[in-house]
Structure formats: C-alpha cells, structure tokens
Coordinates of C-alpha atoms and ligand atoms in Angstrom, one line a residue:
X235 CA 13.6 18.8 -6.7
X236 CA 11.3 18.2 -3.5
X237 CA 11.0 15.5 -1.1
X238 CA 7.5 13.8 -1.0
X239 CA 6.7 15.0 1.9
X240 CA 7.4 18.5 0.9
X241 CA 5.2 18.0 -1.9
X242 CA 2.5 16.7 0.0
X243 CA 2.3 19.5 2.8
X244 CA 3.1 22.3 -0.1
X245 CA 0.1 20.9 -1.9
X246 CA -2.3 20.0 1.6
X247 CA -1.6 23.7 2.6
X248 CA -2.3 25.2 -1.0
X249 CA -6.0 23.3 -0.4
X250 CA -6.0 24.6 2.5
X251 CA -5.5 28.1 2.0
X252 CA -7.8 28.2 -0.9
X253 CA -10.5 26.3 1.0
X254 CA -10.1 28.5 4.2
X255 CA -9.8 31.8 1.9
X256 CA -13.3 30.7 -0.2
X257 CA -15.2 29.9 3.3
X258 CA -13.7 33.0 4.5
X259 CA -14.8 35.2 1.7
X260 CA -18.5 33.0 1.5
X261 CA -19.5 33.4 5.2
X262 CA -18.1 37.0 5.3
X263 CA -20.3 38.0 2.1
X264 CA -23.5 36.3 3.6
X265 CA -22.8 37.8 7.3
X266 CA -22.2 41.2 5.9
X267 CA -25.7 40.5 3.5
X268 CA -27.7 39.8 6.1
X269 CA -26.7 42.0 9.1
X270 CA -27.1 45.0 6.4
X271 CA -30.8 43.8 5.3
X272 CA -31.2 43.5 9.3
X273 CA -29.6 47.2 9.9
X274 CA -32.7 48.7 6.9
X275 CA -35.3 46.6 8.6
X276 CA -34.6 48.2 11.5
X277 CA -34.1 51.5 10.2
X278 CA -37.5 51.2 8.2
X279 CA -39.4 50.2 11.2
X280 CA -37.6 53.2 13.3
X281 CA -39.2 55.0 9.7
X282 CA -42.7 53.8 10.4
X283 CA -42.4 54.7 14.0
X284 CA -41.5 58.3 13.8
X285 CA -44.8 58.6 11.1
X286 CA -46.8 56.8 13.4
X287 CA -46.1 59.3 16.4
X288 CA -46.5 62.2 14.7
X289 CA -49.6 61.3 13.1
X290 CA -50.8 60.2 17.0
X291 CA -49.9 63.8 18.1
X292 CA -51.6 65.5 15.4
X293 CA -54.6 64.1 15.9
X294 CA -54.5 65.2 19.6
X295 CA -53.4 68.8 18.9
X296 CA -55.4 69.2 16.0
X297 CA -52.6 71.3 14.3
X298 CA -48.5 72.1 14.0
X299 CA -47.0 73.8 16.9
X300 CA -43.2 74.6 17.0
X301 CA -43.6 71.7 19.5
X302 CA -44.9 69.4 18.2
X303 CA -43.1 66.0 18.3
X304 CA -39.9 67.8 19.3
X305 CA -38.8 65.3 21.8
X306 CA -38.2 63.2 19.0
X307 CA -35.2 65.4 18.0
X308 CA -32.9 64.3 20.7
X309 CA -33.4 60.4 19.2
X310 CA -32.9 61.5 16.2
X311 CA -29.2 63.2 16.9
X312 CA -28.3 60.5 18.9
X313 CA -29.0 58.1 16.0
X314 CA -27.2 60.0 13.9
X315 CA -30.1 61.5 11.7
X316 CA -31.9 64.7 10.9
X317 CA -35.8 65.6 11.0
X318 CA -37.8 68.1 9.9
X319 CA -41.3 68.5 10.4
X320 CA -43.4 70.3 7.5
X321 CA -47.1 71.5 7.4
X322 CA -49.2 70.2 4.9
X323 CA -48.2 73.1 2.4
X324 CA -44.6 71.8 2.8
X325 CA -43.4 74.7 5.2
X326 CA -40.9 73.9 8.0
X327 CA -42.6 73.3 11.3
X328 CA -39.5 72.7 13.3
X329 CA -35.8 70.9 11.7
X330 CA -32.6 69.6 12.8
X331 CA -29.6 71.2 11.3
X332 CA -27.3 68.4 9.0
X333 CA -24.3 69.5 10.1
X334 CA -25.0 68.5 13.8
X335 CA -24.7 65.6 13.5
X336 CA -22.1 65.4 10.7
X337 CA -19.5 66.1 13.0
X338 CA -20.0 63.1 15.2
X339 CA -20.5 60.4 12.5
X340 CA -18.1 57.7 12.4
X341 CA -18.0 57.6 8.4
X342 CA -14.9 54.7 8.3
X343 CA -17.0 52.2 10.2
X344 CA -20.0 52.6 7.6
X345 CA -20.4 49.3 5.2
X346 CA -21.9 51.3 2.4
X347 CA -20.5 53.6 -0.5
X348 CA -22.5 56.7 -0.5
X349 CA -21.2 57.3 3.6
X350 CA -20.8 61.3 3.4
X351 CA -23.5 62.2 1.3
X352 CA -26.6 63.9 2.5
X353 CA -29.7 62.6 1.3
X354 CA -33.4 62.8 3.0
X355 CA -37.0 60.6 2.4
X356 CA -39.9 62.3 2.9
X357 CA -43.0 60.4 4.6
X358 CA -46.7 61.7 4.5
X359 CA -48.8 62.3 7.8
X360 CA -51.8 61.0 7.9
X361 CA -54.9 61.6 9.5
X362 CA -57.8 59.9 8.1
X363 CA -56.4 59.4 4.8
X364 CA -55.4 63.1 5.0
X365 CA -52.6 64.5 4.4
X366 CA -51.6 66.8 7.0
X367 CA -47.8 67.5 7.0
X368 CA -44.6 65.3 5.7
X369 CA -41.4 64.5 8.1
X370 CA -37.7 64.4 6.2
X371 CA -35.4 62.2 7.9
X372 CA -32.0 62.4 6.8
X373 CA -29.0 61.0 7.1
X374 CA -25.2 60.7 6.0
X375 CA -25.4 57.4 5.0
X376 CA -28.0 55.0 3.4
X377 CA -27.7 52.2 6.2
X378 CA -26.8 54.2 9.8
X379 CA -24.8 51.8 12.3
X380 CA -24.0 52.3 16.0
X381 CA -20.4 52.1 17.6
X382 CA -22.0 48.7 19.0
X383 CA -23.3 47.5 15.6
X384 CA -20.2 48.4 13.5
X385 CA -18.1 46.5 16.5
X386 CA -20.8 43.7 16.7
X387 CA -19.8 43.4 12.8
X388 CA -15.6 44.1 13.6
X389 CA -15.9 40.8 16.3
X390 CA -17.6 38.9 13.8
X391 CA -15.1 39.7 11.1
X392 CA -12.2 38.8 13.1
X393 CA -13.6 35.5 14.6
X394 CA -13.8 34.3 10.8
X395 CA -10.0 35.7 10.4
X396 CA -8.6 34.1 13.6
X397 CA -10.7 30.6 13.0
X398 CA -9.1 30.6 9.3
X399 CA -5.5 30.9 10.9
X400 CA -6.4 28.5 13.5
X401 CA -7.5 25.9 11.0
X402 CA -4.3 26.2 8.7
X403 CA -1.6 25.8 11.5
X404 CA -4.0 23.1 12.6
X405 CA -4.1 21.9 9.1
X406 CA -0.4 22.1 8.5
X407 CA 0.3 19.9 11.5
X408 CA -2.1 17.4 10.1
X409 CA -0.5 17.7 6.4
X410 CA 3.5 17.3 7.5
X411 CA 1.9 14.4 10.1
X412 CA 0.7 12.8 7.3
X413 CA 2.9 13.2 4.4
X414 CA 5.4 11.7 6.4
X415 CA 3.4 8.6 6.6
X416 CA 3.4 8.7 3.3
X417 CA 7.0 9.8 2.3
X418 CA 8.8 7.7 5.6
X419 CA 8.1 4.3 3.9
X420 CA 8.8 5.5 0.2
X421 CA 12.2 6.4 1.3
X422 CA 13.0 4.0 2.9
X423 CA 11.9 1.5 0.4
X424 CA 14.3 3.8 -1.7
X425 CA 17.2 3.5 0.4
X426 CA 17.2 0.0 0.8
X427 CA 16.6 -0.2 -3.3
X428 CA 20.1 1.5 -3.7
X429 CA 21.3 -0.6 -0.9
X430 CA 20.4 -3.7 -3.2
X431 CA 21.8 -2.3 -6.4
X432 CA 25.2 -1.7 -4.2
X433 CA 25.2 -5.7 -3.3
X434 CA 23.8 -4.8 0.4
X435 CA 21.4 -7.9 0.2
X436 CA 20.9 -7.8 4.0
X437 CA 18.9 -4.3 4.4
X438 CA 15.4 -4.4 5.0
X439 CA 12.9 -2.4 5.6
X440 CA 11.9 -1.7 9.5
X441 CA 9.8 1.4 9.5
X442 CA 6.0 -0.4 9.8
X443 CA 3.2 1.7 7.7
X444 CA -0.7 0.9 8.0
X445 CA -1.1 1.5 4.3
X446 CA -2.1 -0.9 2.2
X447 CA 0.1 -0.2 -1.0
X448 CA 2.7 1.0 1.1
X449 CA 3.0 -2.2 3.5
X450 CA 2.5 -4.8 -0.2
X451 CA 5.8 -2.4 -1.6
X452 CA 7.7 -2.8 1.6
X453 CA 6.8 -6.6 2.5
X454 CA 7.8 -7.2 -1.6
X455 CA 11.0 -5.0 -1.5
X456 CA 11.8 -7.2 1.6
X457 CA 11.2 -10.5 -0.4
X458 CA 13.2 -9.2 -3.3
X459 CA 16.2 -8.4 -0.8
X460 CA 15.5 -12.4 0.5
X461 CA 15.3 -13.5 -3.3
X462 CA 18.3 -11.4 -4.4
X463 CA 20.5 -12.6 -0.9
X464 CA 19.3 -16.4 -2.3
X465 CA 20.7 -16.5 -5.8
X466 CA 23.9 -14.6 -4.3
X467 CA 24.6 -17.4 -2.1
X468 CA 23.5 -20.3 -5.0
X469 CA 25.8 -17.9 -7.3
X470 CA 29.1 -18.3 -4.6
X471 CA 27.6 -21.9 -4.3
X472 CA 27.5 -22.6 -7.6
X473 CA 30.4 -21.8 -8.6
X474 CA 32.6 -23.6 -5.6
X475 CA 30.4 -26.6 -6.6
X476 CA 30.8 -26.5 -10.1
X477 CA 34.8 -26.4 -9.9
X478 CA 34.3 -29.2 -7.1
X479 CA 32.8 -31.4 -9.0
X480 CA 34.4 -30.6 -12.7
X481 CA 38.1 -30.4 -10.4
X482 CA 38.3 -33.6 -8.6
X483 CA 37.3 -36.0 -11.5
X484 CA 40.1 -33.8 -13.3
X485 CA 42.5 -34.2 -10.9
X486 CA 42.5 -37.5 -9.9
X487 CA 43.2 -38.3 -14.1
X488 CA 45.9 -35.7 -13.8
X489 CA 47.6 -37.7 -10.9
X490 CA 47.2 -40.8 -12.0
X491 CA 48.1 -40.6 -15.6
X492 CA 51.2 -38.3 -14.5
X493 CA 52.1 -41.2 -12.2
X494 CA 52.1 -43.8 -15.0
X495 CA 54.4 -41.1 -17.1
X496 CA 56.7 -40.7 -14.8
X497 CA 57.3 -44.7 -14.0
X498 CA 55.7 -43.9 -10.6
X499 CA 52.8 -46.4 -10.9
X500 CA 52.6 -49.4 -13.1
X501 CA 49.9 -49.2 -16.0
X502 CA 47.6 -52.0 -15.3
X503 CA 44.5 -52.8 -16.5
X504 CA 42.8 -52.4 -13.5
X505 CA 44.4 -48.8 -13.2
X506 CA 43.4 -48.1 -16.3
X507 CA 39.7 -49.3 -15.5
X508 CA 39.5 -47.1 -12.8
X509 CA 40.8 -43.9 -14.7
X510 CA 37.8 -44.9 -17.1
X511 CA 35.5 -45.2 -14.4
X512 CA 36.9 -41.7 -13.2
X513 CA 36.2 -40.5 -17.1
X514 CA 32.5 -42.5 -17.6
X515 CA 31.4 -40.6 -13.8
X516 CA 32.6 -36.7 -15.9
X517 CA 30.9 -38.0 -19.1
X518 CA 27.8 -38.7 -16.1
X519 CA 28.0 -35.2 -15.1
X520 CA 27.9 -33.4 -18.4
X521 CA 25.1 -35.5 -19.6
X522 CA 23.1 -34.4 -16.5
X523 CA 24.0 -31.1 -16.8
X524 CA 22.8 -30.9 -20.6
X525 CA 19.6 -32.8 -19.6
X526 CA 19.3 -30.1 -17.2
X527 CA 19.7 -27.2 -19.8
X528 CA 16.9 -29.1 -22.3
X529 CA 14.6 -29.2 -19.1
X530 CA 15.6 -25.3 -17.9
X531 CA 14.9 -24.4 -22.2
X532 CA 11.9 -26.2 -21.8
X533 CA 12.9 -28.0 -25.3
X534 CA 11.9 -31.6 -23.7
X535 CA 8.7 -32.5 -25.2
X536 CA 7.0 -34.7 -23.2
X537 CA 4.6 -37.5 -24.6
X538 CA 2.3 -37.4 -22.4
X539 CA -0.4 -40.1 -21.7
X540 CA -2.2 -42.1 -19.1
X541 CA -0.8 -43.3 -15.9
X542 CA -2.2 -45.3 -13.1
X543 CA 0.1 -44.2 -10.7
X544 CA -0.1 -47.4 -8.1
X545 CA 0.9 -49.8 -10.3
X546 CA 3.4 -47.5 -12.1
X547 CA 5.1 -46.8 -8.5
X548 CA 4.8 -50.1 -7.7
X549 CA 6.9 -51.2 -10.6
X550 CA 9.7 -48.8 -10.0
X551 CA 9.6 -50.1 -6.3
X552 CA 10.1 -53.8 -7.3
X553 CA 13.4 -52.8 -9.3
X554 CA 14.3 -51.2 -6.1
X555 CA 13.9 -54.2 -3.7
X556 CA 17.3 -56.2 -5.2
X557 CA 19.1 -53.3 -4.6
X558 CA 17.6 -52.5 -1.2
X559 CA 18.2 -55.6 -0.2
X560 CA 21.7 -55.6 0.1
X561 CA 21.9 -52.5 2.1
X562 CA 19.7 -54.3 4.4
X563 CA 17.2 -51.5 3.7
X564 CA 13.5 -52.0 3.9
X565 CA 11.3 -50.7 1.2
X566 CA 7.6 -50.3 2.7
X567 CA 4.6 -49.1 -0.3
X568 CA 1.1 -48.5 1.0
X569 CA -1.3 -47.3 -1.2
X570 CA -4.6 -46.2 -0.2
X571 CA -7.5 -48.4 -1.4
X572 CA -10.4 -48.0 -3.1
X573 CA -9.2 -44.5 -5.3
X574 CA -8.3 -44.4 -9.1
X575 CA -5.0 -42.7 -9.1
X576 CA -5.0 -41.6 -13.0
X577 CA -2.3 -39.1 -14.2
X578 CA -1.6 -37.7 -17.5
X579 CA 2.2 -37.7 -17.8
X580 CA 5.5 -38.5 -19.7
X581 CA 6.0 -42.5 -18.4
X582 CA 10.0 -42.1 -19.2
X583 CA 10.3 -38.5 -17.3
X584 CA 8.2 -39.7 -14.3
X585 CA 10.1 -43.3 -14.0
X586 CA 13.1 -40.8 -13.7
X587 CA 11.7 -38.9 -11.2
X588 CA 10.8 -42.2 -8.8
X589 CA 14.0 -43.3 -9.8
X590 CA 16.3 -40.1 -8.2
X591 CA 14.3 -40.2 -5.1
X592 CA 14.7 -43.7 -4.2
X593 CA 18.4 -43.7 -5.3
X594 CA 18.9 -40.7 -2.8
X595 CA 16.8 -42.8 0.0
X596 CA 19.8 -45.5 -0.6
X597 CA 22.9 -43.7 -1.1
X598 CA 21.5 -41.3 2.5
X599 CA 19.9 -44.0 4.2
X600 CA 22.2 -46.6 6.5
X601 CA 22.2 -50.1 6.8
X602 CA 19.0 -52.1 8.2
X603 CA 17.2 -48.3 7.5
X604 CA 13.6 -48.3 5.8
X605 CA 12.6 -46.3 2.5
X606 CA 8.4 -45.5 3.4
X607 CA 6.4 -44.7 -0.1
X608 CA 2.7 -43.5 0.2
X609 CA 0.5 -43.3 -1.9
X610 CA -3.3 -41.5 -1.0
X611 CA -5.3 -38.8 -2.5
X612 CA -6.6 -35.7 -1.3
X613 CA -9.1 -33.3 -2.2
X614 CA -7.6 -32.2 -6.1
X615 CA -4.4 -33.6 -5.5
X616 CA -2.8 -37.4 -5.4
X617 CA 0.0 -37.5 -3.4
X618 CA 3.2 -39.6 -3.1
X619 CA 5.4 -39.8 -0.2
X620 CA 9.2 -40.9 -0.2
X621 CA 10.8 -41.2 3.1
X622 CA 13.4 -42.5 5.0
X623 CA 15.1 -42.9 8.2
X624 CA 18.4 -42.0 6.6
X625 CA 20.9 -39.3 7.9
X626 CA 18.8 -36.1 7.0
X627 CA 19.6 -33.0 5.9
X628 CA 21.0 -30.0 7.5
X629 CA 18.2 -27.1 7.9
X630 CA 20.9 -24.6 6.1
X631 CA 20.8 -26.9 3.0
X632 CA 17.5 -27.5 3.2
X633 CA 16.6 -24.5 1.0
X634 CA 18.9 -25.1 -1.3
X635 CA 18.9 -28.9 -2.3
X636 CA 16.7 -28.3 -5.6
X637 CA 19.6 -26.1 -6.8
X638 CA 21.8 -26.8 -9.5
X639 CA 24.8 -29.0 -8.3
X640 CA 24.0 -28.5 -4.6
X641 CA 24.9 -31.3 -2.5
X642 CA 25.1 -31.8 1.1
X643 CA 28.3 -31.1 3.3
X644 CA 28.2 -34.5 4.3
X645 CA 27.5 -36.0 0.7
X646 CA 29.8 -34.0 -1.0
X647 CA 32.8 -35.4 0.9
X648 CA 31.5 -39.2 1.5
X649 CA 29.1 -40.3 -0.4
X650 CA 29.1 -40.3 -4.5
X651 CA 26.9 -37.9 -6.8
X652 CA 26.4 -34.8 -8.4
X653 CA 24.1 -32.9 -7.0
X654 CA 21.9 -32.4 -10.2
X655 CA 19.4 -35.7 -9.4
X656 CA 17.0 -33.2 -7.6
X657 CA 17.0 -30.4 -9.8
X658 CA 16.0 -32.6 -12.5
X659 CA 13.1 -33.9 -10.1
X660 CA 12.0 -30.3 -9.6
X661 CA 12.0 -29.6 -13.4
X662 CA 10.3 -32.8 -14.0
X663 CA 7.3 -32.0 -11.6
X664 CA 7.3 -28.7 -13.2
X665 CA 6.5 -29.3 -16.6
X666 CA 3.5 -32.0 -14.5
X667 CA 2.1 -28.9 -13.0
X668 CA 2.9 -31.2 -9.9
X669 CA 4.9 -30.0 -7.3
X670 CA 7.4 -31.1 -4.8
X671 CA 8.5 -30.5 -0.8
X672 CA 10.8 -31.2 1.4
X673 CA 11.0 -32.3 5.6
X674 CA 13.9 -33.3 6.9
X675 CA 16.0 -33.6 10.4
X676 CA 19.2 -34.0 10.7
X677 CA 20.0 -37.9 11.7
X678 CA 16.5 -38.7 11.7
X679 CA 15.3 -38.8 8.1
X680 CA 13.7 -37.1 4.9
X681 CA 10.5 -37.3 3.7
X682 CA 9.9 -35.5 0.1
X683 CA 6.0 -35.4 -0.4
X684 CA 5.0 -34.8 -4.1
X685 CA 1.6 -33.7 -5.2
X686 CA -0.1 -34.5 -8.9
X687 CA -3.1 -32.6 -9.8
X688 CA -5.7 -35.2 -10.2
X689 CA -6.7 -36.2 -13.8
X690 CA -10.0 -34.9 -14.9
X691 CA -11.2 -38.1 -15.8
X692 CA -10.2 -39.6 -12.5
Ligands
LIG823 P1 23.2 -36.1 -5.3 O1 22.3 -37.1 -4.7 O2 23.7 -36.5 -6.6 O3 24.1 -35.4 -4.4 P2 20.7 -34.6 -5.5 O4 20.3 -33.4 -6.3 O5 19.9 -35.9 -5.8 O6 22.2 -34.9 -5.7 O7 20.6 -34.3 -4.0 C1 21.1 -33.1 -3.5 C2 21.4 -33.2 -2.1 O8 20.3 -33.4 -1.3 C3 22.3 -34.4 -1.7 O9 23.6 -34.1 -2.0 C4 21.9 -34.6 -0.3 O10 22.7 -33.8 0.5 C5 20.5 -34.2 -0.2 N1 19.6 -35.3 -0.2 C6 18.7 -35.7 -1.2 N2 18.0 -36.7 -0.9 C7 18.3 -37.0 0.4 C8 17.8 -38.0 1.3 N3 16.9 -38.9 1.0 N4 18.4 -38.0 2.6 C9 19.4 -37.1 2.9 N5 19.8 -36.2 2.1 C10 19.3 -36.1 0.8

C-alpha cells in the first residue's frame, strides 16, 4: 500500500525518466548523425584537395619526381592518414608507411566499427582528362577524428547527460510539490471522514486547496460534518422533548389520580374535568404526531384545486379577529392591489397552515401586540408574510423550530403546545412546492415569510 502522494511522484518520475531517457537517446542519435556526415564532408573535401594539388604540380613539373607533392606528407601524418603517390603505370612515386601513424591513433575515441582496419581509396590525376598517376590515401578508420573533434563530441555528450539529471531532480521537486497538493486535501478529507464515523462531528477541514474537485469535496465533507452535528443535536433534542412532553401529561394523571386513591384529594367533577383535559391535550399530541408521520410518508393526498389566495387569507383572518381581540392584539392584512393571486392547492391543508401561524402569533405575541399579514407578488413567486411584535425567538432555536417537537425554552415552560404546529407547516408547504422562512429577534418579533410558486394561469 502507498500514499497518494507516493503514487503520484513514483508515477511523475517514471514519465520522467522515460521522457528524459527518449530525448536523451533522440538528440544523441541525431547529434552523433550529423557531426559524422559533417566529419566525411570534410574528409571528402580534404579528398578533393590533395587530387587537386597534385594535379596543379604535375602540370608544372611535367612529370613524377620523388618530390613531388611531398610536403603533403607531413599533413597527412598529422591527420592521421597515409599517401602514396603512383605513376600512371601504377608504380610508387613516393608513400607513407601505415604503421606510422598506427601507433599514434586514438582508436577508443573513433565513432565507427571498422576503427583498426586498414583500408585505402584510390583517386585518378588528371591532366587534361589524362590520366597521369593515382594517389592512395589510407587510413585506420573510415571517418578520422581529431583529439578536438572526438572532445567537441565528449562535451556534447555530457551536456545532454548532465541537462537529463538536471531536469529529473528539477522534475522530482515539482512532482512531490505537487502530489502533495493533491494528496494533503484527500487526507485530510479522510481523516475527518473517520473522525465522523467515530461521532467527532466538530472536525473540519482547514487545509485550503485551489482545485476545483478538491475544494467541492472539502466544502461538502464540511457541510456533511454541519448536517451530521445538526441531526445529533435534534437526536439529543428529540428525545428530551419527546419524554417532556409524553412525561408531564403522564405525570400530572399519576399525581392526581394517586391523590384521589389515597383520600388525599376529593374526587370532584371539576377534578375530574381537568384530569380529562390533561388526557384530551395527550390524545392532541398523538394525533399531531400521526398527522405528522402521514405528511413525513407522504400518504396525504391532497385535492388539490384553485385558490385565490387574498380572499382565502382573508377568511382565515376574520376567524382570527374574535380571538385577537381579547388579547388586545391587532390583526393588520394588506394585500397588494391590482395582482391575481391564484394557487393550485389542498383548501383544508393550507387553512391549516394559516391557522398554525396565527395561533403561534397569539400564544408568543403579548397583550395590545399586532399580528402584520402581507400579501404581494414578486417575480415567479406570491408571497405571504406573518409577523408579529411578540417575544421572538432565540437565534440558538432559530434553526431548529421546524423540527419535530421542538419548542422554545421559554414556550416549553410557560406557554401551552407541542412543538409539532411548525413541522406540520413545513411539510405542508412542501408537498405546495412552496417554501417557508424564518426572522426573528429576541423581544422584538417574528416574521415567517412564505413563498407560493405562482399558478401558470395566473
Ligand atoms: P408550539 O407552538 O406548539 O410550541 P410550533 O411548532 O408551532 O410548536 O412552534 C415551535 C416553536 O417555535 C415554539 O415553541 C416557539 O418557541 C417558536 N415560535 C413559533 N412561532 C413563534 C412566534 N410567532 N413567536 C415566537 N416564537 C415562535
């Protein structure tokens, strides 16, 4: 097993290697091509030159002397090849001896394979398309380098060997530089994954990394950790709530009714009206709850049809006025002229929607307070707008008020429900496609703004 980044530089040098080692092999084959073709070029002009001479001093002499073009021995040895100079009948004028110069040859530094053996060309001399004698040059080697050109080659060599080593430490910084950006986010993203599977909900990831699909796994591992730390906390919550609110109905039956057993309190009517009460507000609870569960199945079929929502709010708010109006609280409804609002929804699911918010705005709201309902449309949405002046909610609860039995601190211990009103709301609007938000400050009020999508016909 191998850590990303280990894989990645393993696999960045391996490209390397082979990349360096084909460019090495490609430029030293053409280098080694072309300096050779260069080297004959040369040797065939040097060829053409010695011809050339000798022809020149024939035709000045006029004939073959042991002399004759003897100065051109002393080139010849120092470039490490042999002449002889023949008559036209093919005797020996003057000639170099072979072995001369087979001492001093440097036979290592010679690029070709037949270095060491002796061979001679023959050239005809000339002299107005006569032939007049032939000059053997011969040589050790077919392609004869100097100690400058064979080291001219050596420098080249190595510049291509050292610029290949260069490139691969150069590349292998680059490659572990790299696959750490690549590797550095995946495990961390990997830590904190185990860190969630052990319960750690609080871990997120720190280490910040500029590509793309690496930031969109990091940013939704982080949301995951926020999503997973959320339904831990509604799980605790949930459960303290659900004993709170199935325990205290329980318990104030228990005391009561193990009072009246034990002679402790007398059974009255009115005792025994209040016990019912206690029992009707359990039965309340366990019917919510199992509307709750049809909505969360999504079994509730809805019959849906037409709805103009102003008059249809407007309804629900005038069965709300009576009501208001003994806790002194004001009910204000503006609706914003001159727009059909026209809905397709379930009339019965809606009314129950209307009916939870404004039943919050009184139970939260105080004496002489004011319940504000807005209705106006924007661009693909109509909106509705319940809010109050009442005693808001805490921003810690604010997340979680939607949730399943999830009441306030402060509504929890003073004022009556069940914390379900809401979630039934939410599920409501779900199944409208219309959703539903939340604003609220502590002591200053709550304003829950709900948007339809508008009907096409509207
Ligand atoms: P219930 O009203 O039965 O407690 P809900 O689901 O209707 O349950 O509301 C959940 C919680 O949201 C309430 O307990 C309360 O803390 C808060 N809440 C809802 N509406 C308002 C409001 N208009 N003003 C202040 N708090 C509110």
């Amino acid at each position: 097993m191998h850590s990303i980044s280990k894989r990645l530089s393993i696999l960045f040098i391996m490209c390397t290697i082979a990349a360096i080692l084909l460019v090495t092999l490609f430029v030293n084959i053409t280098v080694t091509n072309k300096f050779n073709q260069y080297m004959v070029d040369l040797q065939n002009k040097r060829y053409q030159r010695i011809v050339t001479y000798l022809e020149d001093v024939y035709k000045r002499e006029g004939k073959w002397t042991k002399d004759t073009g003897i100065e051109l021995m002393h080139e010849a040895y120092m470039g490490n090849y042999c002449l002889t100079l023949l008559d036209q009948n093919k005797k020996p004028v003057w000639g170099m001896d072979p072995n001369d110069i087979r001492i001093q040859l440097n036979k290592d530094a010679m690029p070709v394979q037949d270095k060491g053996v002796y061979t001679t060309k023959s050239f005809d001399i000339k002299v107005k398309s006569k032939i007049v004698g032939y000059v053997d040059i011969g040589q050790y080697s077919s392609i004869l380098m100097t100690e400058e050109d064979v080291n001219f080659k050596d420098s080249i060599n190595k510049s291509i060997v050292i610029s290949g080593a260069l490139t691969l430490l150069i590349i292998s910084g680059f490659s572990l530089y790299f696959s750490k950006q690549f590797s550095n986010p995946i495990s961390e993203v990997a830590r904190m994954s185990v860190n969630l599977s052990k319960g750690n909900f609080e871990s997120k990831t720190s280490i910040k990394s500029n590509i793309i699909e690496l930031k969109d796994l990091q940013e939704s591992v982080n949301v995951l950790a926020g999503k997973l730390k959320y339904q831990d906390t509604l799980r605790k919550r949930l459960v303290s709530d659900i004993s709170h609110e199935i325990r205290t109905p329980l318990n104030v039956l228990q005391n009561n009714l193990e009072a009246m057993i034990d002679g402790v309190y007398p059974v009255t009517i009115e005792k025994l009206h209040y016990l019912n009460e206690e029992v009707i507000r359990f039965g309340k609870l366990i019917n919510n709850l199992n509307i709750l569960k049809e909505f969360e199945a999504e079994s509730t079929k809805l019959k849906y049809e037409t709805i103009y929502l102003d008059e249809f709010i407007a309804e629900i708010c005038n069965d709300f006025y009576l009501d208001a109006d003994k806790k002194s609280i004001k009910v204000d409804l503006t609706i914003q002229s001159n727009h059909m609002y026209l809905i397709s929804g379930d009339k019965d699911q809606l009314k129950q929607v209307f009916i939870n918010l404004f039943s919050n705005v009184l139970k939260f709201t105080e004496q002489g307070g004011r319940m504000q309902v807005k209705l106006y449309e924007k661009v693909k949405n109509i909106v509705v707008e319940v809010s109050d002046n009442g005693i808001g909610i805490k921003q810690e609860d604010l997340p979680f008020i939607f949730e399943r039995l999830y009441r306030g601190d402060m509504s929890r211990h003073q004022i009556e429900g069940n914390g379900i009103g809401l979630t039934i709301v939410k599920n409501i609007l779900q199944l409208h496609n219309a959703s539903i938000d939340v604003e609220s400050k502590e002591g200053k009020g709550t304003k829950f703004t709900i948007h339809f999508p508008k009907n096409e016909i509207s």
